[in-house]
Coordinates of C-alpha atoms and ligand atoms in Angstrom, one line a residue:
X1 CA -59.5 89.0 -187.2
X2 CA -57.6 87.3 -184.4
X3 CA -60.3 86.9 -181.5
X4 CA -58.5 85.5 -177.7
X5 CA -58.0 82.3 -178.1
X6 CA -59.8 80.8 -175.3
X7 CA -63.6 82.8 -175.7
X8 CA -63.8 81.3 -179.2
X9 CA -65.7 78.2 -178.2
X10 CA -67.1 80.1 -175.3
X11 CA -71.1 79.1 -175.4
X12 CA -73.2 82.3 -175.0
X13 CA -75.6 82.4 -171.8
X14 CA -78.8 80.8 -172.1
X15 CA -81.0 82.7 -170.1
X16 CA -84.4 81.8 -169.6
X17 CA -87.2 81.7 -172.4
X18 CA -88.8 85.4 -172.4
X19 CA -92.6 85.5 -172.1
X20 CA -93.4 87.5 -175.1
X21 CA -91.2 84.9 -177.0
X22 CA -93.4 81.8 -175.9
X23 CA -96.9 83.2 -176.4
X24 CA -95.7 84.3 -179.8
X25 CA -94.7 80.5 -180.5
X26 CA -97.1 79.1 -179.1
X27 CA -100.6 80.8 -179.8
X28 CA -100.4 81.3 -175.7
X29 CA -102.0 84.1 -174.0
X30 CA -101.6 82.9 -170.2
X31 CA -97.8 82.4 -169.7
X32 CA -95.9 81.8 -166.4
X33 CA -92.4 82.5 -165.9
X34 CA -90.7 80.5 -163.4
X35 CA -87.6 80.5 -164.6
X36 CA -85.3 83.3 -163.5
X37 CA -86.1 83.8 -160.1
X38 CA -87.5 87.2 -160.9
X39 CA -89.9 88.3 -157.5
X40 CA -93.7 87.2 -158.9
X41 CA -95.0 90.4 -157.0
X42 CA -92.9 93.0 -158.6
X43 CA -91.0 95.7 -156.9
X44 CA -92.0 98.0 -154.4
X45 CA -94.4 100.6 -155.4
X46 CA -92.1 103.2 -153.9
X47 CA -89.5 102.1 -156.2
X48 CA -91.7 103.2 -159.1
X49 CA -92.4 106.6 -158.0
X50 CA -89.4 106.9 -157.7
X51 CA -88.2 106.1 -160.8
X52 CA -91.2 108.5 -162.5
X53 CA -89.9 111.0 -161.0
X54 CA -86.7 110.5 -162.4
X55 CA -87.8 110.7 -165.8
X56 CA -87.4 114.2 -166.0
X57 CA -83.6 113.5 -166.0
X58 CA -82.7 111.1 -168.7
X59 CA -80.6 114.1 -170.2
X60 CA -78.1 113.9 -167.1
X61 CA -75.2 111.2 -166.6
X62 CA -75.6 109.4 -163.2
X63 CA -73.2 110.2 -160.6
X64 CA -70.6 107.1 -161.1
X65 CA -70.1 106.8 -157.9
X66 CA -73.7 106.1 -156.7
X67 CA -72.7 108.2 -153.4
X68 CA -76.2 108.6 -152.3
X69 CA -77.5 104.8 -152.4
X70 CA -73.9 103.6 -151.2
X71 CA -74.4 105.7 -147.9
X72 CA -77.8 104.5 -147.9
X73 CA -76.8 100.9 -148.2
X74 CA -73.8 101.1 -146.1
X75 CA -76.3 102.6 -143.3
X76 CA -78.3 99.6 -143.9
X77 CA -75.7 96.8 -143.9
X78 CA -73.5 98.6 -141.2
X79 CA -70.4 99.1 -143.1
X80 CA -68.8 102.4 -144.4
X81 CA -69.2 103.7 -148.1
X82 CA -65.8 102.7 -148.9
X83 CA -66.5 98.6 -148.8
X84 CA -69.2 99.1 -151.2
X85 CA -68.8 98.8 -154.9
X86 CA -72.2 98.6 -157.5
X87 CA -72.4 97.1 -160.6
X88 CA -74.9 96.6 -163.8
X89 CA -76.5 93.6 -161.8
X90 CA -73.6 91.8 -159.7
X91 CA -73.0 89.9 -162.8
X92 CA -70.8 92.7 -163.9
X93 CA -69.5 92.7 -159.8
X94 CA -68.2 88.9 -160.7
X95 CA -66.8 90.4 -164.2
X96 CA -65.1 93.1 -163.1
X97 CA -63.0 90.9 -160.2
X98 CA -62.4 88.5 -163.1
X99 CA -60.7 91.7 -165.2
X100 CA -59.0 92.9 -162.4
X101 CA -57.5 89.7 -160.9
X102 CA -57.1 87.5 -163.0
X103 CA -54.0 86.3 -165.3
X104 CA -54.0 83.6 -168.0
X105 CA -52.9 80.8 -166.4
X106 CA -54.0 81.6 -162.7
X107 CA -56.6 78.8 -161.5
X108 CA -60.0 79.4 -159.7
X109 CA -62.2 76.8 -157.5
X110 CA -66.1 76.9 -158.0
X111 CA -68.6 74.2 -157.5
X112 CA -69.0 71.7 -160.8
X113 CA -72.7 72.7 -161.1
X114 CA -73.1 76.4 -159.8
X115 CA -73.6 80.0 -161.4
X116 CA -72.6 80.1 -164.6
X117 CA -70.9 83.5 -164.7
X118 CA -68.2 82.7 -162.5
X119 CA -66.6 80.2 -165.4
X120 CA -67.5 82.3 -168.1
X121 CA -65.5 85.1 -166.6
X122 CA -62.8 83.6 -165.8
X123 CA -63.0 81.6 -169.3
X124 CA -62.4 85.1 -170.6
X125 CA -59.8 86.1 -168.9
X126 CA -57.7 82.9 -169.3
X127 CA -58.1 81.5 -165.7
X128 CA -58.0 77.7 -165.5
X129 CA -61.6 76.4 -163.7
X130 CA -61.4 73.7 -161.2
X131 CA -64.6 72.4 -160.5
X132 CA -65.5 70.7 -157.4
X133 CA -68.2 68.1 -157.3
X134 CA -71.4 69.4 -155.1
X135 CA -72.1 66.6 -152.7
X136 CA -75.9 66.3 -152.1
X137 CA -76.3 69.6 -154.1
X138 CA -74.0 70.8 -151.6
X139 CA -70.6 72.8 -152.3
X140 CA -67.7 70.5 -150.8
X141 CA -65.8 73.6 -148.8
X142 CA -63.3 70.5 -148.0
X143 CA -62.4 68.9 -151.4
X144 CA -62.1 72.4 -152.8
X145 CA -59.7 73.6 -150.1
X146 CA -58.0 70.4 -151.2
X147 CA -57.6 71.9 -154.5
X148 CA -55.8 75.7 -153.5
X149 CA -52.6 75.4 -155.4
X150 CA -49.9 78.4 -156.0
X151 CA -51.8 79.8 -158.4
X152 CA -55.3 79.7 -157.0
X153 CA -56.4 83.3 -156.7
X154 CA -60.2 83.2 -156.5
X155 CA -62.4 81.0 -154.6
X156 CA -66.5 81.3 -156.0
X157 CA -69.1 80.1 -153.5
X158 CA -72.5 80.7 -154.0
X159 CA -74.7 80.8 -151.1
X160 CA -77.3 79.6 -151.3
X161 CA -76.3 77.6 -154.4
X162 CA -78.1 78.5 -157.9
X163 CA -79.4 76.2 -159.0
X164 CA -79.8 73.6 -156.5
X165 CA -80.9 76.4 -153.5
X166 CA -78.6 74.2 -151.1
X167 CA -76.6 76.6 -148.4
X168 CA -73.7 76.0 -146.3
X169 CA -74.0 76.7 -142.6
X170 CA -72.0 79.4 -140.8
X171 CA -69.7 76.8 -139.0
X172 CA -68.7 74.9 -142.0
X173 CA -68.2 78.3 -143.7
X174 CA -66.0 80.0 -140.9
X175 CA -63.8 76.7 -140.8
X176 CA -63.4 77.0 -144.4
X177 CA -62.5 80.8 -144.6
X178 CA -59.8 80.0 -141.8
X179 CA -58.1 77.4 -143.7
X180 CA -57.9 79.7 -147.0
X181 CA -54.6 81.1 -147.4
X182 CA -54.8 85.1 -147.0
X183 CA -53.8 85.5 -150.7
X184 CA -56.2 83.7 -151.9
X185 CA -59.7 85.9 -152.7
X186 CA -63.4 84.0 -151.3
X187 CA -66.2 85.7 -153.5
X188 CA -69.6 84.8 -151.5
X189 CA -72.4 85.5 -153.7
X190 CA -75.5 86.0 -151.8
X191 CA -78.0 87.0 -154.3
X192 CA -80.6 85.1 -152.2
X193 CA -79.4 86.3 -148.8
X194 CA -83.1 88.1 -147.9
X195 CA -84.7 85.0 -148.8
X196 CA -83.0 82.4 -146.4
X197 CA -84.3 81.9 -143.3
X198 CA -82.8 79.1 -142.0
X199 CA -80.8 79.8 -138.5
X200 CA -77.7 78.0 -139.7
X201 CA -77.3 80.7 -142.2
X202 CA -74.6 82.8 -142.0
X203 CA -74.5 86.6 -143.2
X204 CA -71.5 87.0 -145.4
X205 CA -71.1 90.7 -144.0
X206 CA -70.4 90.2 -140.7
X207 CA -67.8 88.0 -141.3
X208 CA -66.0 90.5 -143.5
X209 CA -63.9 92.0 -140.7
X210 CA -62.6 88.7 -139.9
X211 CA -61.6 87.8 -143.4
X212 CA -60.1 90.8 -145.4
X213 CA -59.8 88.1 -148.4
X214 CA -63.8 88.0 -148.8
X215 CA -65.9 89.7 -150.9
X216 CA -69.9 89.6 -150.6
X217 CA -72.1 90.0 -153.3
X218 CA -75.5 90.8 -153.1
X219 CA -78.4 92.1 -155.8
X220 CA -81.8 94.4 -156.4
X221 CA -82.5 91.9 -158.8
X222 CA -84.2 89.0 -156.9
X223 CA -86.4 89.7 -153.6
X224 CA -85.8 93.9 -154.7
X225 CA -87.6 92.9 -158.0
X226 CA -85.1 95.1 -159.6
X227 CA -84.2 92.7 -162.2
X228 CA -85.1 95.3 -165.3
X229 CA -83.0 97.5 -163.8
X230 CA -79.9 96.0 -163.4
X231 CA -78.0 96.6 -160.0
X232 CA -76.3 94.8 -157.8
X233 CA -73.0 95.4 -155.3
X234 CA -70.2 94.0 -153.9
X235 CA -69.4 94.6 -149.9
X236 CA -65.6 94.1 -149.4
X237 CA -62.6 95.6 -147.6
X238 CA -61.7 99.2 -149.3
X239 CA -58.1 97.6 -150.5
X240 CA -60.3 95.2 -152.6
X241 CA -62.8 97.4 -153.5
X242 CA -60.8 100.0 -155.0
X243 CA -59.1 97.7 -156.9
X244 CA -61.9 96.5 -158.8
X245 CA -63.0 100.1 -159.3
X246 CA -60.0 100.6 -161.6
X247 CA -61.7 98.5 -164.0
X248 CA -65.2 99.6 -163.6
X249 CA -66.6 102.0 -166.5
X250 CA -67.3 105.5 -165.3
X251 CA -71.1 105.0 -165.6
X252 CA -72.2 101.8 -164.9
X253 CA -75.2 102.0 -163.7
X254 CA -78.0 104.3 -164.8
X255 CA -79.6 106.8 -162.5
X256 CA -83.2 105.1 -162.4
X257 CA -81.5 102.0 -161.3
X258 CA -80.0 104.1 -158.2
X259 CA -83.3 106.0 -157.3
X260 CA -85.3 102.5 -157.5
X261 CA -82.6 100.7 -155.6
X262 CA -82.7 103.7 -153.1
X263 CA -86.4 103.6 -152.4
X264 CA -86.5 99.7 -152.8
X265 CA -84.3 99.6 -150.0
X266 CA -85.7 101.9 -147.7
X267 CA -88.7 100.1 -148.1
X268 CA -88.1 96.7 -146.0
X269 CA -91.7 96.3 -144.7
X270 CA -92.3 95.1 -148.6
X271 CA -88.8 92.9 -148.5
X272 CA -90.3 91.1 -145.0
X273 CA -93.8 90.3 -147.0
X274 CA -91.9 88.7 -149.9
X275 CA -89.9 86.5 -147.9
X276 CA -92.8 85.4 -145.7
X277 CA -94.7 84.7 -149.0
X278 CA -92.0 83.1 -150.7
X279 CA -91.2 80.9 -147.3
X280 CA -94.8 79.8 -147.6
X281 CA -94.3 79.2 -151.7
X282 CA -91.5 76.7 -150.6
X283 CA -93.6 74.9 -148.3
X284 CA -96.4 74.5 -151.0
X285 CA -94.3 73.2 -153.6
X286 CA -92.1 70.9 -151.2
X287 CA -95.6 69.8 -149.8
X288 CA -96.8 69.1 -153.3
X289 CA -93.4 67.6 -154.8
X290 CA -93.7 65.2 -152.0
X291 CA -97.4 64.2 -152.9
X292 CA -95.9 63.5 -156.4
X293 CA -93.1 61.4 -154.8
X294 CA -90.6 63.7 -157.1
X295 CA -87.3 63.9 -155.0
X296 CA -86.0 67.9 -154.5
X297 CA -83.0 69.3 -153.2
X298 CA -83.8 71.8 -149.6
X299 CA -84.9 75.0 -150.6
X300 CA -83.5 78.4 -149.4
X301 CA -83.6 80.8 -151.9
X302 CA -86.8 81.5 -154.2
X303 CA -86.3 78.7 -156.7
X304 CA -86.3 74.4 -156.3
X305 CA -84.8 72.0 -158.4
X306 CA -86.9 68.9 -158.5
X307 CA -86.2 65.5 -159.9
X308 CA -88.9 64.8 -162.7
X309 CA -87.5 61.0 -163.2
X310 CA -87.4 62.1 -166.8
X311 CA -85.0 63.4 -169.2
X312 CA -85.7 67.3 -168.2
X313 CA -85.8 68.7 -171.9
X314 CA -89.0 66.7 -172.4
X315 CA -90.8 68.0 -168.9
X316 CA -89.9 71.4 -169.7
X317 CA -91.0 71.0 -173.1
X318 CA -94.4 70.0 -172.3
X319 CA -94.8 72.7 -169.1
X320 CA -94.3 75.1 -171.9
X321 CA -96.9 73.5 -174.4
X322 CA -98.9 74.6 -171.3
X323 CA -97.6 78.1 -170.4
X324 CA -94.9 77.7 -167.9
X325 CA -91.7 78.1 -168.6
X326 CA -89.2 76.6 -166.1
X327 CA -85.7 75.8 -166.4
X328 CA -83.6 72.6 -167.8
X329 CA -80.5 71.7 -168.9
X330 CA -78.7 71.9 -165.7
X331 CA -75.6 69.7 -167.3
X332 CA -75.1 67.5 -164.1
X333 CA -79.0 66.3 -163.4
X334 CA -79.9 65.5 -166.3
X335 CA -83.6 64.7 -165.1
X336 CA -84.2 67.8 -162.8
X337 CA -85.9 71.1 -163.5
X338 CA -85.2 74.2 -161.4
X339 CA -88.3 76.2 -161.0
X340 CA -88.9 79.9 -159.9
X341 CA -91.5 80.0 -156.6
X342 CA -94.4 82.3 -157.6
X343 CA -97.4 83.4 -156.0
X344 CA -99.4 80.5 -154.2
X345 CA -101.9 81.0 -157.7
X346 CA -98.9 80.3 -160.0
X347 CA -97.4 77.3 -157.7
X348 CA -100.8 75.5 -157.9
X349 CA -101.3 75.8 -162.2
X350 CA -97.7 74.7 -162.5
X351 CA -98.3 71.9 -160.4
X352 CA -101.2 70.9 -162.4
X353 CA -99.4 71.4 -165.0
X354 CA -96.6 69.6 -164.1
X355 CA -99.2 66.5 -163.4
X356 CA -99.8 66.7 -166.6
X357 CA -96.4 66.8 -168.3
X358 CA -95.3 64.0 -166.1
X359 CA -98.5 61.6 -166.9
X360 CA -97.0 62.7 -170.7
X361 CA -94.2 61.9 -170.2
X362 CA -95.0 58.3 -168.8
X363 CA -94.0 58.5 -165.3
X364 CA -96.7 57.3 -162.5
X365 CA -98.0 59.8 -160.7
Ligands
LIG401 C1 -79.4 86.2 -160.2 C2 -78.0 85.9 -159.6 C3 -77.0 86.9 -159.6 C4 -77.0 88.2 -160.3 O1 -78.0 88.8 -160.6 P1 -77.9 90.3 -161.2 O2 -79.2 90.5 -161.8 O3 -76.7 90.4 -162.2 O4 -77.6 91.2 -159.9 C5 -75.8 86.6 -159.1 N1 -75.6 85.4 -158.6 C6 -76.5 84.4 -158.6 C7 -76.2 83.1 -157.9 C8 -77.8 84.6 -159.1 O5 -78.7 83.7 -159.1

């Protein structure tokens, strides 16, 4: 068998230890997951009726298009039906632009410590990665403008930034998107958009008339709580977006996703409360991380990365030991963990557990 060349050494994602997996292994019955910034107070309960309800159709195909939850959505982002595209999570949004834009050989500019999908798509697809070093857990819009070649064809920016939860503000952003060639595609994935509440925040669709060479992604999957289902979207100009519908499968996402992203979204008094409780989670943590004198990068989505002062591995190892599972191996800080922010009841036992790791792991606390 004669495989591409270049996804043989491809690593396959890592995603974060499963709960079920950890209590099995360790004799746990108490286990916190922190690390895949999954909503810690579900989804909202209309979502769930909805989906019930929809049970008695599992013998019928979805409609492909999703018309009814893309007028819904394009009513609630102000755009029409035709700049909206959904996907199985928007990690299949960020594959399909890979397949239908990329060429062997064509280069694309991301961040050197960001989402890892970006890469691994275009890995597959034979694109060269050139990775720009975050500055202050920051993307460096300059130094990768400085890096747009004839062949560039996609820019990746992830706002705010997983995993360090950094954003760039709207006037950095703007300048940016005005110096990017018009050829040249700028995918802003706002997964955490609902979260951020920071005014210097920009929102990636209203700058979509401006720039027909942008493309916004967005997901059920974080303050939704959607994760199980899988769906996510892409806002875009229509040119764009039917392009990257000639390469999407007929039936990507299922019918209960759509009825659960339809009521989710209808329901924004529930979106409002997770934000305010997850803006109040950040403040905990920050407040505590500070107590601790453990260094952290800003916060604006539902997740920090902290600086344990140790080699991360070992932290996370003994969190786990304990029942939370948070997330290492973030290639580039070595001695940081990226954790999830939970309810305030969560926050406080992995603190305490963290204090505990940490005294473990020898560092003065
Ligand atoms: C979680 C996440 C996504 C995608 O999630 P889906 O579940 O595939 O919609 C996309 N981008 C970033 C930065 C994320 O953190």
């Amino acid at each position: 068998m004669n495989p591409k060349p270049n996804i043989v050494n491809l690593p396959v994602y890592k995603p974060g230890k499963p709960i079920e997996e950890v209590k099995k292994e360790l004799g746990l019955n108490d286990v916190i997951k922190l690390a895949s910034n999954e909503n810690p107070y579900g989804s909202s309960p209309s979502a769930r009726a909805a989906i019930m309800a929809e049970l008695d159709h599992l013998n019928l195909y979805p409609d492909g298009s999703a018309a009814e939850l893309t007028a819904a959505l394009a009513d609630h982002l102000g755009v029409q039906s035709n700049n909206i595209i959904f996907g199985c999570g928007s990690d299949e949004i960020i594959a399909l632009i890979a397949r239908a834009f990329f060429l062997p050989g064509d280069e694309t500019i991301m961040a050197d410590q960001t989402f890892s999908v970006y890469k691994s798509n275009a890995d597959i697809e034979g694109a060269i990665s050139i990775e720009v070093p975050l500055v202050n857990g920051t993307h460096d819009l300059d130094a990768m403008l400085a890096r747009i070649t004839e062949r560039t064809k996609i820019i990746w920016i992830c706002n705010p930034n997983n995993p360090t939860g950094t954003i760039v503000p709207e006037e950095a952003l703007v300048t940016f998107l005005n110096a990017v060639p018009a050829g040249v595609m700028v995918v802003l994935d706002e997964a955490y958009f609902e979260y951020v509440t920071d005014l210097s925040y920009s929102n990636g669709i209203k700058l979509l008339e401006s720039y027909p060479n942008l493309v916004v992604l967005r997901t059920f999957s974080k303050i939704y709580g959607l994760a199980a289902l899988r769906i996510g979207y892409g806002v875009a100009s229509p040119t764009i977006i039917s392009l990257i519908n000639k390469v999407r499968e007929p039936f990507n996402t299922t019918r209960l996703a759509q009825v659960g992203a339809l009521a989710a979204l209808a329901d924004q008094e529930y979106v409002q409360e997770c934000r305010r409780l997850n803006s109040a989670g950040i403040v905990q943590l920050q407040a505590e991380f500070k107590r601790l004198d453990l260094a952290f990068f800003p916060a604006h989505g539902n997740f920090i990365m902290v600086d344990v002062r140790k080699p991360a591995d070992g932290v996370f190892d003994a969190l786990l030991r304990q029942g939370i599972i948070v997330r290492a191996g973030q290639k580039l800080y070595p001695t940081y963990i990226r954790v999830t922010v939970g309810s305030a009841e969560q926050n406080k036992a992995f603190i305490t557990a963290l204090e505990q790791a940490l005294q473990e792991q020898g560092v003065q606390v």
